[in-house]
Amino acid sequence: MTAATQARVTLASFAATMLTGFTLAPLVQGLGWFAATVVVVALCTGVGASMRQVTRQPVIVIAAQLAMFTITLTALFARDTALWGVLPGPPAVQGLQQLLADGLDVTRHERPPVEATRGLLLLVCSGVGLVGLLVDLIAVTLRRPAVAGLPLLAVYCVPAAVLPGGLPWVYFLLSAAGYLVLVGADAGDRIRSWGRVLSGSGQEAGGLGGPLSGARRVAAACLVAALAVPAVVPGLGQRLIGPGPGTGSGPGSGTTISVVNPILNLRADLGSRSEQVVIRYTSDAPAPQPLRIVTDDQFTGAIWQPTTGSLARSQLVTSGLPTAPGLGPAVRTTAHSSRISIGALAQTYLPLPYPTTQVDISGRWLWDAGTLNVVGEGVTTQNITYTARYLVVDPTSQQLSAAGRPPAAVATRFTALPKGLPDSIAQQARTVAGGGTAYEQAVRLQTWFRSGGGFTYNENLPGNGRGDSGQDAVADFLTHRQGYCVQFASAMAVMARTLGIPSRVAVGFLPGSAIDAHTYAISLRDAHAWPELYFDGVGWVRFEPTPATRSGAAPAWTLPQTTTPNVPAPSTSASAGPSAQPSAKARPDRTDTAGTANRTSSGPLTWLRSLPWRLLGVIALVLFVLALPWLASTATRRRRWARATTPVERAEAAWDELATSLQDLGVGWAASWTPRALQVHLVGERDLGPAEREALTRLVADVESARYAPPGSPVRTVGELRADVRTVAGAVAPTVPAGTRRRALLFPPSGVAALAGVARRADAAANRATVRASSLGSRWRTSVDAGSRPEE
């Protein structure tokens, strides 16, 4: 592979890797991850290109690239614990392992597009970086560009398999174009190795246009066919093998739907401090209710999560939902409706007031009988509008206090606790709740969390937020008594279960901020979690252990009423309603440092600000200065061939090119030598082979014909001349010391001479300018003394 082809394939491999890597864009929020991968792949590719100029051993090249890969990731993600900021010692390795674990945790539990946390950035950078190394090794070092498509295909398959709707056609076009560029970068030399390439008219085809013009047309036709055929062939869609999820026969057939647990992202949503409105809604209720996204009814010990499984495809929300579990006729309810519009919020679950009775919405949305969670089948909440009809349930404290034992099925399922639950949680629950009815115990728990237990609201907690609802986090929360809504809700729900009270955790949004009398706006800052406890005859009841600075007033039914046995509906709504407008009151009390810390830890571009830019700038400047001779030599050679437009000029350019190449290799060239004399010298002292001797003979004949033959003598094409120059120089190179060869590649004397020539010309131009300025000054002074100005 020639040097020019090697450089072309190197750049093509980098371009193909980045174009294919960009197909991950629908999986990750923002483009900070892409900037990071460009840095990693570019540095590794550059090191590989430099090492191949020094050695031809693939093992050495890939070792140098792996070293740069490790140093780059360490500098980007573990600089604070690394040796000198770049070498991965044991603390840095442990930090990188933890970040990778966090990134993998995101991929297991979150739905794309996911937030670009540091752990996910490391996972993407390392993955795409390793693919870039593999592509560079296969395509450039081993010269198998076609085989390099396999790791590129592996990258493309990740988003194609993960995204429910598949990848848009634009991403396929980008990745396919990158692969074709990679294959075509090496094809020109392979075709020319068979001899001259002729056009249809019998003339020689110049450049890459001739040999590859037909290939480009075929590639373009294949791309068009790949994009067009699936759109027009019936049944050729995203699922090519077997039935997709949600298929079945008959109205009662079941479907298993993959869902995402929003509780895992709640702290990140709160920490984002985002004021972007994600939901707008209107409601005819005097005070709107929180919008519940999902109920987490299963406690594993590590996390609260929703029960998932088979849903009947006949359970469409458009056909109506059943009565809320446990809700009896004695409890007063009023019917209301809301018109809800969701923007950039992609959730599997549908945000709804509880309990909802019917939803007018497009797409297939199914309800779960046990929880009334509403799950989308092949659809998400992003950019949808729907109308929800729901009930405002208005129990009294007397009804809750008089509730009997829950049904056995409810008690068994919703009081289940994992083995190994810390005893301190149950002991604390008994101490705080005391005796009495389940309702009285629940009220004491809520009061203890909100005001009597010394708890403070704080989002600035260690960790990534995904274990905040687990039993260890609850035990730690009860000890240190600082946390945010997930920990308040989880702690109360777990403590209620230890007391035999069925409980679960709901995740959703506070009612948001009022825009006018009936319109409200919800942002990510309104994300919230609260516990729901079950009381027979009333059903699932919302409690609010999170302090009022965040959640507003507690629901009226959770406060014992001593003066009147029943509360009129308007008063109840007003009492329940303050949680509808906590935002303006709560936000000033929220810890600003928490939001700052979370932004610092999870912002997709924050790591760029932490880089040692001054050091990187100095390194880049040094590398640029060291590369100046090579750049100058390359520019001189290109300019030489660009100026050679006539046969005579092409022959002289080829001879000058040969002279420059030999001088860079340290081969002496006396000014008095004729072309024939140089030929004798090289053949006699450099032991040229038959092919190299023929190439040198052709070059000598060309330059002699150009100088001495009558005008009109035929001279070969630029491609043939350059090929002969490379052949002769390539044969001479092995006869000189290895250090001289490396110097010729990395620090060519011709480049130094070119730079010296530029400096001399610049100095001469400066001298001429100085002389001219001095002359103009003298003339000006003379004209002033004479009383007149010189002619301009």
JSON list of C-alpha atoms in Angstrom, two decimals, residues 31 77 143 232 252 267 342 398 414 424 436 444 456 481 541 564 574 690 727 733:
[
{"chain": "A", "resi": 31, "resn": "LEU", "atom": "CA", "xyz": [-24.25, 15.47, 21.31]},
{"chain": "A", "resi": 77, "resn": "PHE", "atom": "CA", "xyz": [-12.89, 10.38, 32.96]},
{"chain": "A", "resi": 143, "resn": "ARG", "atom": "CA", "xyz": [-5.44, -3.93, 4.49]},
{"chain": "A", "resi": 232, "resn": "VAL", "atom": "CA", "xyz": [-42.85, -0.72, -1.23]},
{"chain": "A", "resi": 252, "resn": "GLY", "atom": "CA", "xyz": [-58.18, -11.93, 25.16]},
{"chain": "A", "resi": 267, "resn": "ARG", "atom": "CA", "xyz": [-33.38, 12.38, 41.09]},
{"chain": "A", "resi": 342, "resn": "ILE", "atom": "CA", "xyz": [-47.23, 16.08, 26.50]},
{"chain": "A", "resi": 398, "resn": "GLN", "atom": "CA", "xyz": [-63.43, 8.42, 60.11]},
{"chain": "A", "resi": 414, "resn": "PHE", "atom": "CA", "xyz": [-48.54, -5.57, 49.23]},
{"chain": "A", "resi": 424, "resn": "SER", "atom": "CA", "xyz": [-33.68, -1.19, 62.44]},
{"chain": "A", "resi": 436, "resn": "GLY", "atom": "CA", "xyz": [-54.11, 1.96, 67.34]},
{"chain": "A", "resi": 444, "resn": "ARG", "atom": "CA", "xyz": [-48.11, 9.19, 62.88]},
{"chain": "A", "resi": 456, "resn": "THR", "atom": "CA", "xyz": [-34.68, 17.76, 55.93]},
{"chain": "A", "resi": 481, "resn": "ARG", "atom": "CA", "xyz": [-32.52, 11.99, 58.07]},
{"chain": "A", "resi": 541, "resn": "VAL", "atom": "CA", "xyz": [-54.95, 6.41, 49.46]},
{"chain": "A", "resi": 564, "resn": "THR", "atom": "CA", "xyz": [-66.70, 17.94, 61.99]},
{"chain": "A", "resi": 574, "resn": "ALA", "atom": "CA", "xyz": [-59.31, 23.17, 48.67]},
{"chain": "A", "resi": 690, "resn": "PRO", "atom": "CA", "xyz": [14.98, -5.77, -12.55]},
{"chain": "A", "resi": 727, "resn": "THR", "atom": "CA", "xyz": [9.23, 2.17, -7.19]},
{"chain": "A", "resi": 733, "resn": "ALA", "atom": "CA", "xyz": [14.94, 2.89, 1.15]}
]
